GROMACS .gro file of C-alpha atoms in nm:
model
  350
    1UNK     CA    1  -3.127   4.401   1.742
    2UNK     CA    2  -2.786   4.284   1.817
    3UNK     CA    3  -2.933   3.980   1.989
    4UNK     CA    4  -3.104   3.913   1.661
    5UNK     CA    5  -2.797   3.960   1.460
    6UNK     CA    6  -2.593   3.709   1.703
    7UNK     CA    7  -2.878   3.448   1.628
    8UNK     CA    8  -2.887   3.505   1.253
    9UNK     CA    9  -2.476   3.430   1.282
   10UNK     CA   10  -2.480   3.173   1.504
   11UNK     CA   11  -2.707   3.008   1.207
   12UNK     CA   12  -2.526   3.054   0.961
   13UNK     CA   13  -2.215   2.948   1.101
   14UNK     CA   14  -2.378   2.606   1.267
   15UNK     CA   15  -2.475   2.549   0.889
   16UNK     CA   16  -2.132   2.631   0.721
   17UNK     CA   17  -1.971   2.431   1.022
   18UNK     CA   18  -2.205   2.138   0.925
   19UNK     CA   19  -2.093   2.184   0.514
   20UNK     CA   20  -1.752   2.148   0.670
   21UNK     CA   21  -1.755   1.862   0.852
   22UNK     CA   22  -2.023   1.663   0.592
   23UNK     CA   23  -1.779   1.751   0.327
   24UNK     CA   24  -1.464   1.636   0.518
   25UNK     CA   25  -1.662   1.300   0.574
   26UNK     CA   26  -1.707   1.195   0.197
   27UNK     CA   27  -1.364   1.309   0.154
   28UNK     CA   28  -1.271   1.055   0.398
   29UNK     CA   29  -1.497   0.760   0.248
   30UNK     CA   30  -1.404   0.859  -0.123
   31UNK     CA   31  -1.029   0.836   0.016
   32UNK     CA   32  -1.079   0.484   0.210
   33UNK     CA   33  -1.253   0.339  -0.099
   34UNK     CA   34  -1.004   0.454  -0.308
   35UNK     CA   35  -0.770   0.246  -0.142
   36UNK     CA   36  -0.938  -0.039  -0.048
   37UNK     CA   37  -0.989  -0.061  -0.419
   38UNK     CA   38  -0.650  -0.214  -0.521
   39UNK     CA   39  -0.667  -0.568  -0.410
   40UNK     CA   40  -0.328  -0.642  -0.475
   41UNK     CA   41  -0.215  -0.364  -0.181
   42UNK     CA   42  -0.463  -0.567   0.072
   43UNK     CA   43  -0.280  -0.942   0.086
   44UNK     CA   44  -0.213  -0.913   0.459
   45UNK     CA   45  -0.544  -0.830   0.532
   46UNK     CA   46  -0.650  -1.154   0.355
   47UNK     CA   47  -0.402  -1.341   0.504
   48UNK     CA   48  -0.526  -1.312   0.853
   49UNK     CA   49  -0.313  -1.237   1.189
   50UNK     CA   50  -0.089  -0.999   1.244
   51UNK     CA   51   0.074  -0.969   0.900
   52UNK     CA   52   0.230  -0.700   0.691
   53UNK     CA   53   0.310  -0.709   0.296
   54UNK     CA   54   0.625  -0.599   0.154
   55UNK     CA   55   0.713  -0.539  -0.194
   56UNK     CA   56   1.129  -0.518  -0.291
   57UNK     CA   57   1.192  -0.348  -0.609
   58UNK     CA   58   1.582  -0.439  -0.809
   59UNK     CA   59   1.720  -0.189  -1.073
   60UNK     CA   60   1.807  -0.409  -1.358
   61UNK     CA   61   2.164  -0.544  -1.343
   62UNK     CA   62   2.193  -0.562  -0.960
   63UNK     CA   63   2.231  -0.915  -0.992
   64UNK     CA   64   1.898  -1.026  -0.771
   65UNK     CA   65   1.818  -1.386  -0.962
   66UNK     CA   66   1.603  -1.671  -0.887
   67UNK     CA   67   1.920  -1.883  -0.734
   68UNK     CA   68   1.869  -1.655  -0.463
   69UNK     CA   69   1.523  -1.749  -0.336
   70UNK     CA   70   1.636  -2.033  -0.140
   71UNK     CA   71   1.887  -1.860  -0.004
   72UNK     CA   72   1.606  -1.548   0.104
   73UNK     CA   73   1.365  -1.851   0.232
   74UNK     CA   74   1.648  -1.961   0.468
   75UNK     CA   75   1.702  -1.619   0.598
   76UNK     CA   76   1.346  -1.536   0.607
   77UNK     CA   77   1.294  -1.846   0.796
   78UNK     CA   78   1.555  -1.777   1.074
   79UNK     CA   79   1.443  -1.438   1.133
   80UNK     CA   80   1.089  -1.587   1.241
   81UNK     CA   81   1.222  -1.869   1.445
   82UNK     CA   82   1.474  -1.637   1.573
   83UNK     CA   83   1.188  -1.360   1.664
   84UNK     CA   84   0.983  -1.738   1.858
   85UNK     CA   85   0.729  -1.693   1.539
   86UNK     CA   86   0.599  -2.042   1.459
   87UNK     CA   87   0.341  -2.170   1.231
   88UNK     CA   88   0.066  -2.402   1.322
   89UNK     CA   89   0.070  -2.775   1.250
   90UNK     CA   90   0.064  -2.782   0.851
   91UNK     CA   91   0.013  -2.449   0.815
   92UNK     CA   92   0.241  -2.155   0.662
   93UNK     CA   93   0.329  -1.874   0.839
   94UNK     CA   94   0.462  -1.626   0.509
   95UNK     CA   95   0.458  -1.657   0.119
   96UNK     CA   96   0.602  -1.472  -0.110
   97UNK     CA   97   0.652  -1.398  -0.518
   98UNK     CA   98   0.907  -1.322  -0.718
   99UNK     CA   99   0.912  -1.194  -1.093
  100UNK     CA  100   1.020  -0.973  -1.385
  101UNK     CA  101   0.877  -0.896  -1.754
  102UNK     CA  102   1.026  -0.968  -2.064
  103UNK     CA  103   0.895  -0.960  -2.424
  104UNK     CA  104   0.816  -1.287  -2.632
  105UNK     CA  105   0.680  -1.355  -2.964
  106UNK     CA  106   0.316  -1.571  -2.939
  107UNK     CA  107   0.147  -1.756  -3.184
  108UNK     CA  108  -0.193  -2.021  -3.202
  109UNK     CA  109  -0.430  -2.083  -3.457
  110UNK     CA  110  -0.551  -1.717  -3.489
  111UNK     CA  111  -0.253  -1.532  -3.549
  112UNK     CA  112   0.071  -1.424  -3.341
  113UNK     CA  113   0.191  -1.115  -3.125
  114UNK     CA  114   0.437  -0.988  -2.932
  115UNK     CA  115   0.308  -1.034  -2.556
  116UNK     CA  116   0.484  -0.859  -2.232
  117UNK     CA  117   0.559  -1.159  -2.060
  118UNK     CA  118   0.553  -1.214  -1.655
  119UNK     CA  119   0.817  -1.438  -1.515
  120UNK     CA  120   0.750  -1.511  -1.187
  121UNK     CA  121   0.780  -1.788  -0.862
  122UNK     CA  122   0.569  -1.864  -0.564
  123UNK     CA  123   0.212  -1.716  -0.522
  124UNK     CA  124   0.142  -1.514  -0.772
  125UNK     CA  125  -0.200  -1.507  -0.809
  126UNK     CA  126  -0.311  -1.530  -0.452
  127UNK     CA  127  -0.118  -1.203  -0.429
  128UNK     CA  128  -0.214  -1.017  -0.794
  129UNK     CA  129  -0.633  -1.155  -0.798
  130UNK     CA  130  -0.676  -1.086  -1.160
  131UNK     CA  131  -1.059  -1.158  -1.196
  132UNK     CA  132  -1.100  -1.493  -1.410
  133UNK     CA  133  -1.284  -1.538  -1.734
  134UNK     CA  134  -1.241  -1.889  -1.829
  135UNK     CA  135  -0.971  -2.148  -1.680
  136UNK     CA  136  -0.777  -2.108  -1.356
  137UNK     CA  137  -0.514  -1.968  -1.244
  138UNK     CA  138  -0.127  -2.077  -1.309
  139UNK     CA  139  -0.029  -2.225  -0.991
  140UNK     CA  140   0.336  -2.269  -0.902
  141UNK     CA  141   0.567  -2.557  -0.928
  142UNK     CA  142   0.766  -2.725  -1.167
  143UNK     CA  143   0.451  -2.948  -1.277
  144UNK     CA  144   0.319  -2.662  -1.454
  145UNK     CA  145   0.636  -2.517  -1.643
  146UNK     CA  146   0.429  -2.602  -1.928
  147UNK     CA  147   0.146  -2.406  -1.851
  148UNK     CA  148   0.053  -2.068  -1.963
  149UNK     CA  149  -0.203  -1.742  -1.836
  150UNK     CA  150  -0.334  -1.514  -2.072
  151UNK     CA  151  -0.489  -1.172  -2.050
  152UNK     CA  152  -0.795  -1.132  -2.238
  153UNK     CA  153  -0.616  -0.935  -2.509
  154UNK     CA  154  -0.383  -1.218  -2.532
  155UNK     CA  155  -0.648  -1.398  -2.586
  156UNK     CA  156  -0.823  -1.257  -2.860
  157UNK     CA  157  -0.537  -1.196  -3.022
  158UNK     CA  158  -0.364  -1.530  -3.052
  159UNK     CA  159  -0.751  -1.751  -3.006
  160UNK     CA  160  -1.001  -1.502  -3.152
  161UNK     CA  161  -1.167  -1.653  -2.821
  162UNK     CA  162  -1.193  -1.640  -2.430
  163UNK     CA  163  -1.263  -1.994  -2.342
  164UNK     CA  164  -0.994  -2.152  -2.468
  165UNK     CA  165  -0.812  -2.345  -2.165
  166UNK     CA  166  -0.663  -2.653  -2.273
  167UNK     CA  167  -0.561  -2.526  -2.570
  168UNK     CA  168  -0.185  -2.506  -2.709
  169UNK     CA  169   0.038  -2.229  -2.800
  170UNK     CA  170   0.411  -2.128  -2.862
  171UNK     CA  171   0.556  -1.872  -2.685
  172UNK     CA  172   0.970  -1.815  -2.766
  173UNK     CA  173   0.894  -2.113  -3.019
  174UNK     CA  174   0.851  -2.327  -2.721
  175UNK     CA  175   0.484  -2.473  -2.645
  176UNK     CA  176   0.246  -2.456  -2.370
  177UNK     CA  177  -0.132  -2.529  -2.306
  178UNK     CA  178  -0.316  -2.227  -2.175
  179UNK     CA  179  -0.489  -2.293  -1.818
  180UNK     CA  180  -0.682  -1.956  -1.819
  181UNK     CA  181  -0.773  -1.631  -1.956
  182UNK     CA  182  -0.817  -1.304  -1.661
  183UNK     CA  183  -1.026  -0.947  -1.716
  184UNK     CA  184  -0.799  -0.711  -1.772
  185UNK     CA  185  -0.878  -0.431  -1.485
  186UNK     CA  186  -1.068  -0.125  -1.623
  187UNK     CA  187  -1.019   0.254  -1.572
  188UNK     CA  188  -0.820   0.559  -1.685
  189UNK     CA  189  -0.529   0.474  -1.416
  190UNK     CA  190  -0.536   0.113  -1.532
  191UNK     CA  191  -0.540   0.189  -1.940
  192UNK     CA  192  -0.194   0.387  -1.844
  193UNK     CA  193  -0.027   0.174  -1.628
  194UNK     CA  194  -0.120  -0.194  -1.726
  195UNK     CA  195  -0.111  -0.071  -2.130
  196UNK     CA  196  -0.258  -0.219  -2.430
  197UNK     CA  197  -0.012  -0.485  -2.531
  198UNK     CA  198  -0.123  -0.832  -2.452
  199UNK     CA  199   0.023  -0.997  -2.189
  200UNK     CA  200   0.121  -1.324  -2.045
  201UNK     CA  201   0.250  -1.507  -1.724
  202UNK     CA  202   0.457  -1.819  -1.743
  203UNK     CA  203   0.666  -1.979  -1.463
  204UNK     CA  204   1.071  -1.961  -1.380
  205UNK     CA  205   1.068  -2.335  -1.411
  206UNK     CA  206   0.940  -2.320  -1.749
  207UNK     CA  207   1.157  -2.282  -2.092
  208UNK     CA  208   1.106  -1.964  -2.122
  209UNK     CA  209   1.176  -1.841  -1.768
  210UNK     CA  210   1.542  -2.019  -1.787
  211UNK     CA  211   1.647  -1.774  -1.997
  212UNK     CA  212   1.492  -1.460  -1.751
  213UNK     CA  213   1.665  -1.559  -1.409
  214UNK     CA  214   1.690  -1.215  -1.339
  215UNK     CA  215   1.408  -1.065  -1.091
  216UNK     CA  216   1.313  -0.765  -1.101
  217UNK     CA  217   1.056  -0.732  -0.785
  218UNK     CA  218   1.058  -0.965  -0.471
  219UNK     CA  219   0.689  -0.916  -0.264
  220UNK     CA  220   0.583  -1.099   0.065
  221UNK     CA  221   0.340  -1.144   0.317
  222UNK     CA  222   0.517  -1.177   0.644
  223UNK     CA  223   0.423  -1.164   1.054
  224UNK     CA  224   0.433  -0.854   1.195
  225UNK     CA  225   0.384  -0.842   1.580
  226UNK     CA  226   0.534  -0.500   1.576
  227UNK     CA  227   0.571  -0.237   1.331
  228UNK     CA  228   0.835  -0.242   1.142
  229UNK     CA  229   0.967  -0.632   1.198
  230UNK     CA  230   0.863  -0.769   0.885
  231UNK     CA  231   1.059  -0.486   0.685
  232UNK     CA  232   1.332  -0.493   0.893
  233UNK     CA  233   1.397  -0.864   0.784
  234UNK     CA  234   1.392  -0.796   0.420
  235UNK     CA  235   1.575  -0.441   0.421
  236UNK     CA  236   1.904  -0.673   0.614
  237UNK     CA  237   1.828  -0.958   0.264
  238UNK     CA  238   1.764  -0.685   0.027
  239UNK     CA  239   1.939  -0.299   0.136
  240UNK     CA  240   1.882   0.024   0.011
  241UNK     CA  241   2.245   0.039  -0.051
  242UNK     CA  242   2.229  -0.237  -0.264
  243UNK     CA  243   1.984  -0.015  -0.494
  244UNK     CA  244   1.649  -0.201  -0.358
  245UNK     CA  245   1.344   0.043  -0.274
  246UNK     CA  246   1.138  -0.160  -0.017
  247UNK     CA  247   0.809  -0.093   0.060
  248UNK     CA  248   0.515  -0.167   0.307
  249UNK     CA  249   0.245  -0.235   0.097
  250UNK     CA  250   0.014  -0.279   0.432
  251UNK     CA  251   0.040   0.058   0.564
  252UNK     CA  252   0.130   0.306   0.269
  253UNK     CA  253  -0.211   0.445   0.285
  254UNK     CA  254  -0.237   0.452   0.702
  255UNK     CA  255  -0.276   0.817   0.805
  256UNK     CA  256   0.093   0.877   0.930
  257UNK     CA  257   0.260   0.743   0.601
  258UNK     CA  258   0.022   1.001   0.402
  259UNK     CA  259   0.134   1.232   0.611
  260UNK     CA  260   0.475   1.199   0.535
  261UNK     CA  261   0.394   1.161   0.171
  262UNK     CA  262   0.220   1.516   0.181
  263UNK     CA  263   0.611   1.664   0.279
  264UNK     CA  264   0.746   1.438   0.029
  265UNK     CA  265   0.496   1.617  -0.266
  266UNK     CA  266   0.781   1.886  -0.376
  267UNK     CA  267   1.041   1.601  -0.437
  268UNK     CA  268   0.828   1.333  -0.607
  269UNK     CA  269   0.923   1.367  -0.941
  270UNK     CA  270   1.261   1.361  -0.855
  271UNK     CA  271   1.416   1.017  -0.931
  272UNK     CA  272   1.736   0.909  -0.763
  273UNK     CA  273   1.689   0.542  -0.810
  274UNK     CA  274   1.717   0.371  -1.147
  275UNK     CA  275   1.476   0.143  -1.070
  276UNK     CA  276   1.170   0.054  -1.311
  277UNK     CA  277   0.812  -0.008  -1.114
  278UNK     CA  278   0.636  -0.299  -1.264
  279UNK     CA  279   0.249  -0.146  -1.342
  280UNK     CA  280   0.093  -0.238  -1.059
  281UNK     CA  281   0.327  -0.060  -0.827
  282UNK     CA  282   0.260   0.258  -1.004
  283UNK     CA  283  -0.082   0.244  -0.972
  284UNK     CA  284  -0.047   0.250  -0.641
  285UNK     CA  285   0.195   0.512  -0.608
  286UNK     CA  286  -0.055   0.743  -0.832
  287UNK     CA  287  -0.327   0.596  -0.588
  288UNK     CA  288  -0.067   0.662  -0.312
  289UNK     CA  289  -0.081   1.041  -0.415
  290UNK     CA  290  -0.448   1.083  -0.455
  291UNK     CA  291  -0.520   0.956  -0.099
  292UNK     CA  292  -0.275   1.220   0.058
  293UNK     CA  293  -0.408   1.501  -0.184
  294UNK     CA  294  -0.779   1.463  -0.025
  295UNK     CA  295  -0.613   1.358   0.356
  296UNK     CA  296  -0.491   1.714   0.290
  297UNK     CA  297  -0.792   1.854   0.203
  298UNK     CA  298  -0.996   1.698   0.489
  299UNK     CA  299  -0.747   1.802   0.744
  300UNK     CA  300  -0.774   2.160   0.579
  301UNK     CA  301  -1.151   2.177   0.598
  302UNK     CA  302  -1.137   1.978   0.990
  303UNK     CA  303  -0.893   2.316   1.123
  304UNK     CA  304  -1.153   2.577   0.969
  305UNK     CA  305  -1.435   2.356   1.129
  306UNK     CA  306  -1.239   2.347   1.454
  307UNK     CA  307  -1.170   2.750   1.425
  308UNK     CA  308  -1.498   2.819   1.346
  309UNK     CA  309  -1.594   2.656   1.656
  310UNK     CA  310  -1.323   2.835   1.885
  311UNK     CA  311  -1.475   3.138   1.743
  312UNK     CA  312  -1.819   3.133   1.806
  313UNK     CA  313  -1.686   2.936   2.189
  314UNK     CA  314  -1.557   3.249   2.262
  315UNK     CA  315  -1.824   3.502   2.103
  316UNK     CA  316  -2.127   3.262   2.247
  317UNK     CA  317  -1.994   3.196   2.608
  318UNK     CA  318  -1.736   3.479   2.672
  319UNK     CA  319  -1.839   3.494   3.066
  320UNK     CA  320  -1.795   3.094   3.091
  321UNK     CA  321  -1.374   3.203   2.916
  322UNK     CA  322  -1.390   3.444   3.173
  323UNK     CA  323  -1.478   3.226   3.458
  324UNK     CA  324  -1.186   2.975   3.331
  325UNK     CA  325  -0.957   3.220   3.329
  326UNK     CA  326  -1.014   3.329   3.648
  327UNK     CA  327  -1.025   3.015   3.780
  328UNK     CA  328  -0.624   2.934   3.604
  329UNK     CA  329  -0.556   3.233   3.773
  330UNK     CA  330  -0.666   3.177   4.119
  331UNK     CA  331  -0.509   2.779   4.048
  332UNK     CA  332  -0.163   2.957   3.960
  333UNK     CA  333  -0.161   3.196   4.258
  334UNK     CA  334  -0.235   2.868   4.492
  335UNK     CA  335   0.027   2.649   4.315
  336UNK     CA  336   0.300   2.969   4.407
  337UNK     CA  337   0.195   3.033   4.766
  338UNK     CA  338   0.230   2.633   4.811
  339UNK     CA  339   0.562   2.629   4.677
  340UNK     CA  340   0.688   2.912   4.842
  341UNK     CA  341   0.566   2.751   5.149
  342UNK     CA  342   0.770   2.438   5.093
  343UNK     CA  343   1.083   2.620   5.008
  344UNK     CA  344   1.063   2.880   5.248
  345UNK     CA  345   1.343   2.820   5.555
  346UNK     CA  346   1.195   2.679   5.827
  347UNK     CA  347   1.283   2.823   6.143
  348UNK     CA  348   1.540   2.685   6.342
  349UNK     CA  349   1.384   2.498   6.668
  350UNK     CA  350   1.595   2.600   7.003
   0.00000   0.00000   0.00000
């Protein structure tokens, strides 16, 4: 009878350890897809190499401009040759982008609107891959100051169409020809963050950017060859004591940073920085969160699986814990008669 019973528990815990560990295991996928869904988190691992991406975020006021950037590619620059880090004949080594958001009055043959505008410099589209509808993206340089994205709101708005690249516009009462229209990303998290007024993206070269020299949020893809090097070179150009928040876009949702986010959870709404996260920065903070809310409950169900199976080790083969113990005994008594032996006085030889 009470062999029975043992076999009827052993069952039922080799099933409830199996729930634990299945369930723990879509936990896990649900939590890697979750963030290998934001693209715009994953621009080192398109980039190739050993690589790490960094975003800098200013407070408003703190006087980070676009007359700066030449002055951070210098720096930048030194640090790599500094650290032996060379590029390959015509190829780069790093990019980077730099923007802000303003608000600007648009108008084209449909009809006008005020449109959150994105100022930026440098790459911003290899970084931010806003899925394309008609067009391409704006690339940078001072050849296309003239040139303006749209969102598909935008686009509907101003157009009353989608496939309208080529076509001209006024934004600020200056003009520009549109060079493409993106899908605005879908979802609950998204309709929050990114919002429902239309937006655009122009470039600091253009009109409109000379009068927005002011950035707001500095991001990079730089080499890493060991952790920490890349944000150690743009924590000395940008400090925290400065008011810049610097993160490592690359490894926020590693195990060990979601860890440390987890003992961070009774402080996060507490803001000591009066800095202002452009939206898709806090869609991965939120996403940030989410991952370390199921890490914490895999890790939960992972110690009751690994209980479960110290229990039923120690119900199931109590004479092999016996023998072990035994054996650490007899291993302990040896270890102390061999000592003793060594550090017991020798006799003295006549």
């Amino acid at each position: 009878m009470k062999s029975s019973k043992l076999r009827i528990a052993l069952t039922v815990s080799a099933i409830l350890l199996a729930a634990l560990l299945i369930a723990a295991g879509v936990l896990e996928i649900v939590r890697r897809e979750t963030a290998s869904s934001l693209q715009d988190q994953l621009a080192a691992e398109r980039w190739g190499g050993e690589s790490a991406q960094l975003s800098c975020f200013f407070a408003a006021g703190e006087g980070y401009d676009a007359s700066r950037i030449l002055s951070v590619e210098q720096t930048v620059d030194a640090s790599l040759t500094e650290a032996s880090l060379a590029a390959e004949d015509g190829a780069r080594l790093w990019y980077h982008v730099y923007s802000t958001e303003t608000s600007l009055y648009g108008a084209a043959a449909q009809g006008g609107a005020s449109l959150q505008v994105t100022v930026f410099g440098g790459e911003y589209f290899y970084l931010h891959q806003m899925p394309l509808i008609s067009g391409s993206y704006l690339a940078p340089g001072g050849a296309n100051a003239g040139y303006i994205f749209l969102d598909e709101n935008a686009a509907w708005q101003l157009f009353g169409a989608l496939n309208i690249s080529g076509m001209s516009m006024t934004l600020g009462g200056e003009e520009y020809i549109v060079c493409g229209v993106g899908r605005i990303p879908k979802g609950t998290l998204y309709d929050e963050a990114y919002g429902g007024k239309p937006r655009a993206w122009v470039l600091y070269e253009s009109k409109a950017g000379k009068t927005v020299r002011e950035i707001t949020a500095y991001e990079a893809v730089l080499p890493n060859p060991i952790d920490g090097f890349a944000k150690g070179v743009l924590e000395k150009i940008f400090p925290a004591d400065e008011g810049a928040v610097t993160v490592e876009n690359s490894a926020r949702f590693d195990l060990l940073p979601l860890f440390a986010h987890l003992k961070e959870r009774s402080t996060l709404g507490v803001r000591t920085s009066s800095v202002t996260y452009p939206w898709w920065e806090n869609i991965a903070r939120v996403t940030e969160y989410r991952c370390a809310t199921l890490l914490c409950v895999e890790t939960v169900l992972l110690a009751c699986a690994l209980l479960l199976c110290l229990v039923w080790i120690g119900i199931a083969w109590n004479p092999t814990g016996r023998a072990l113990k035994s054996g650490a005994v007899r291993l302990r008594d040896a270890a102390e008669e061999k000592y003793n032996d060594l550090t017991r006085p020798k006799p003295k030889k006549d």
